[in-house]
C-alpha atoms as one frame of an Amber mdcrd trajectory, in Angstrom:
protein
  -3.178 -25.777  -4.135  -3.974 -28.337  -6.919  -7.404 -26.407  -7.912  -5.582
 -22.905  -8.136  -5.742 -20.573 -10.859  -3.156 -18.643 -11.014   1.229 -18.891
 -10.002   1.391 -17.501  -6.200  -1.772 -16.950  -5.073  -2.774 -20.777  -4.329
  -6.863 -19.660  -5.524  -9.733 -19.975  -8.123 -11.954 -18.060  -9.494 -14.888
 -20.070  -7.225 -13.572 -18.891  -4.199 -13.376 -14.996  -4.308 -16.715 -15.916
  -4.704 -17.798 -12.742  -7.069 -15.137  -9.865  -4.863 -14.649  -7.244  -7.245
 -12.526  -5.466  -4.590  -9.277  -6.359  -3.061  -8.283  -4.610   0.747  -3.892
  -5.368  -0.892  -1.425  -4.543   3.011   1.724  -5.236   2.586   1.774  -7.191
   6.274   0.464 -10.568   5.781  -0.173 -10.224   9.395  -2.506  -7.519   8.567
  -4.993  -9.789   6.349  -5.827 -11.579   8.528  -6.980  -7.554  11.407  -8.437
  -6.626   7.988 -10.868  -9.004   7.660 -12.000  -9.402  10.606 -12.966  -6.017
  10.839 -15.793  -6.824   7.801 -18.008  -9.992   8.204 -17.828 -13.840   8.417
 -14.227 -13.414   7.483 -12.558 -16.664   6.520  -9.290 -17.702   4.974  -8.422
 -18.544   2.036  -4.655 -19.642   1.046  -1.271 -18.506   2.299   1.301 -19.544
   0.042   4.689 -17.374   0.628   3.948 -13.768   1.437   0.894 -14.268   0.190
  -2.129 -14.510   2.519  -5.418 -14.337   1.274  -9.024 -14.382   3.317 -12.186
 -13.491   2.457 -15.097 -11.493   4.137 -18.184  -9.267   3.432 -19.486  -5.973
   3.402 -23.354  -4.928   3.139 -23.140  -9.091   1.730 -20.402  -8.188  -1.755
 -17.693 -10.327  -1.402 -14.068  -8.271  -0.640 -10.999 -10.756  -0.307  -8.281
  -9.117   2.062  -4.679 -10.265   0.108  -1.096  -9.413   2.030   1.432  -8.135
  -1.179   4.906  -8.296   0.810   7.338  -5.622   0.572   8.359  -3.827  -3.013
   6.946  -3.175  -6.016   8.118  -6.790  -7.368   5.288  -8.755  -5.331   2.752
  -6.562  -5.827   3.355  -6.843  -9.288   2.447 -10.736  -8.830  -0.415 -10.429
  -6.324  -2.252  -7.713  -8.508  -1.967  -9.886 -11.676  -3.178 -12.649 -10.336
  -6.456 -10.903  -8.236  -7.639  -9.397 -11.662  -7.248 -12.614 -13.576  -9.590
 -13.777 -10.425 -11.763 -10.826 -11.269 -10.603  -8.564  -9.172 -11.176  -4.359
 -10.086 -10.255  -2.442  -7.712  -7.081  -2.378  -5.257  -6.996  -0.451  -2.380
  -3.485  -0.457  -0.314  -2.752  -0.018   3.362   0.194   0.126   5.083   2.293
   2.205   7.384   5.121   4.654   6.103   7.317   8.107   6.912   6.673  11.209
   6.371   9.306  13.447   5.163   7.724  16.679   6.204   7.747  18.114   9.423
   3.907  19.159   9.976   3.059  15.528   9.173   2.592  13.528  12.743   3.059
  10.158  13.503  -0.775   8.846  13.455  -1.726  10.794  10.659  -2.926   9.455
   7.571  -1.498   9.891   3.819  -3.540   8.987   1.257  -1.732   9.412  -2.075
  -3.128  10.210  -4.671   0.424  10.092  -6.819   3.828   8.026  -6.290   7.098
   9.230  -7.881   8.726   6.531  -9.293  11.968   5.150  -7.609  11.056   1.706
  -8.180  11.896  -0.773 -11.270   8.906  -3.015 -11.569   6.532   0.049 -12.350
   8.832   0.301 -16.020   7.317  -3.450 -17.213   4.153  -1.627 -17.559   4.708
   1.976 -18.186   7.399   4.378 -19.758   9.447   6.224 -16.451   6.621   9.481
 -18.905   3.318   7.681 -17.716   2.550   9.302 -14.250   1.565   6.743 -11.207
  -1.529   7.970 -10.485  -5.205   7.009  -8.165  -8.371   6.673  -9.352 -10.908
   9.294  -8.202 -13.298   8.411  -7.014 -11.150   5.052  -4.706  -9.046   8.683
  -3.651 -12.545  10.192  -2.863 -13.592   7.652  -0.735 -10.820   7.857   1.617
 -11.235  11.338   2.011 -13.988  11.019   2.913 -13.920   8.346   5.937 -11.006
  10.212   7.096 -12.596  13.660   7.833 -16.308  12.289   9.058 -13.461   9.887
  11.425 -12.000  13.338  12.510  -8.616  11.714  11.206  -5.418  14.569  10.767
  -4.815  13.712   6.650  -2.673  14.813   3.754  -3.433  14.003   0.272  -0.235
  14.162  -1.504   2.631  12.927  -3.493   4.435  10.171  -2.075   8.243   8.992
  -3.209   8.005   4.875  -4.099  11.434   3.777  -4.105  12.517  -0.270  -4.529
  14.633  -0.204  -1.234  14.403   0.670   2.122  17.535   1.625   2.912  20.018
   3.526  -0.594  16.387   4.288  -2.430  15.202   6.358   1.350  18.562   7.786
   1.664  19.193   5.764   4.641  22.686   6.635   6.256  22.541   3.976   9.021
  23.627   0.776   7.510  26.394  -1.754   7.182  28.309   0.461   4.871  27.185
   3.526   5.797  26.774   3.662   2.042  24.541   5.573  -0.499  24.847   6.337
  -3.986  25.760   9.523  -5.447  22.787   9.274  -6.827  20.110   8.896  -4.272
  22.189  11.897  -1.916  20.741  15.046  -1.419  17.950  13.383  -2.762  15.126
  13.815   0.344  15.327  17.680   1.153  15.075  17.135  -3.151  11.424  15.433
  -2.731  10.681  17.682   0.505  11.489  21.217  -0.968   8.541  19.406  -3.939
   6.189  19.453  -1.219   6.720  15.084  -1.349   4.571  13.544   1.951   7.072
  10.511   2.513   8.005   7.442   1.305   7.143   4.038   0.934   7.583   1.233
  -1.504   4.717  -0.323  -3.344   2.548   2.897  -4.827   4.210   3.440  -7.245
   3.733  -0.273  -8.735   0.552  -0.688  -7.446  -0.721   2.866  -8.985   1.073
   2.674 -12.463   0.611  -1.150 -13.271  -3.432  -0.316 -12.335  -3.978   2.462
 -14.780  -2.308   0.694 -17.263  -4.261  -2.046 -16.881  -8.089  -0.527 -16.578
  -8.071  -1.399 -13.011  -9.328   1.513 -10.384  -6.032   1.315  -7.045  -6.200
   3.818  -4.163  -3.450   3.622  -1.560  -3.442   5.076   2.589  -1.268   4.960
   5.159  -1.005   5.333   8.646   2.890   6.998   9.583   4.544   5.428  12.530
   7.904   8.021  12.219   8.358  11.589  10.613  11.878  11.218   9.480  12.663
  14.884   9.893  12.972  14.250  14.015  13.436  10.800  14.242  14.007   7.940
  12.222  12.553   5.106  14.021   9.253   4.248  15.144   8.624   3.834  18.717
   7.474   0.910  18.924   4.295   1.793  21.910   2.662   4.494  19.752   2.903
   1.588  16.006  -0.813  -1.016  17.581  -2.663   2.989  18.126  -1.544   3.907
  14.448  -2.047   1.254  12.652  -6.078   1.572  13.139  -6.626   4.165  11.411
  -6.059   3.509   7.941  -7.174   0.713   8.131 -10.406   1.563   9.601 -10.306
   4.353   6.995  -9.176   1.163   4.174 -12.360  -0.370   5.430 -14.626   2.053
   5.506 -13.632   3.555   2.018 -14.077  -0.072   0.789 -17.910  -0.460   2.200
 -18.639   2.858  -0.153 -17.289   1.869  -2.821 -19.802  -0.857  -2.679 -22.515
   0.373  -2.469
């Protein structure tokens, strides 16, 4: 777009109509579904993995923008939205649990992430923690309680890769590098709840930039018993996480 103020999103500040909060799913196809749970949804732009809609909650503008998969593309979306005035980022997605007591359909609200990515290192050293904003996390927890959802709070392992970084052996080579072999068992022994691919970058980036961020994910598989999601259950899992993030946005905008 010729009037875009940023490199990738195809957006300018005027299009956001004063929005300071963004809901950021990874999947572009989720953006419209999320926006349509709010008032006056309108599509703003679509470029590569970045699809952006705007909607309203109690008369206040909210942006919904997909980040694509992984830290590098997430960092682009967050940076450019921040340039346009967004100060709070609520990530919503799906995840694979690694603790046996977590069931498909539960939601995981991340309080901090194991930084198995590379993008977060561009914002802070590895000794800097990837932690969620307390107020945003509290809002998600409150919604989960109000809706009688089974939810878990705790640490997420956030990897740049879906296969070796999450110790998956069902690949073309069946090979996982030595430093990643046995890691899932180690994370389990330390109480890590799940794997995903964006939270380490998002949380580190926002904390170092003075922005707020939190993450909620619907559990689509528990890897202690099954590596493949049940496609019939996916449609019922997604609303748990999406409804939580929209309601949390409403609470934070009061």
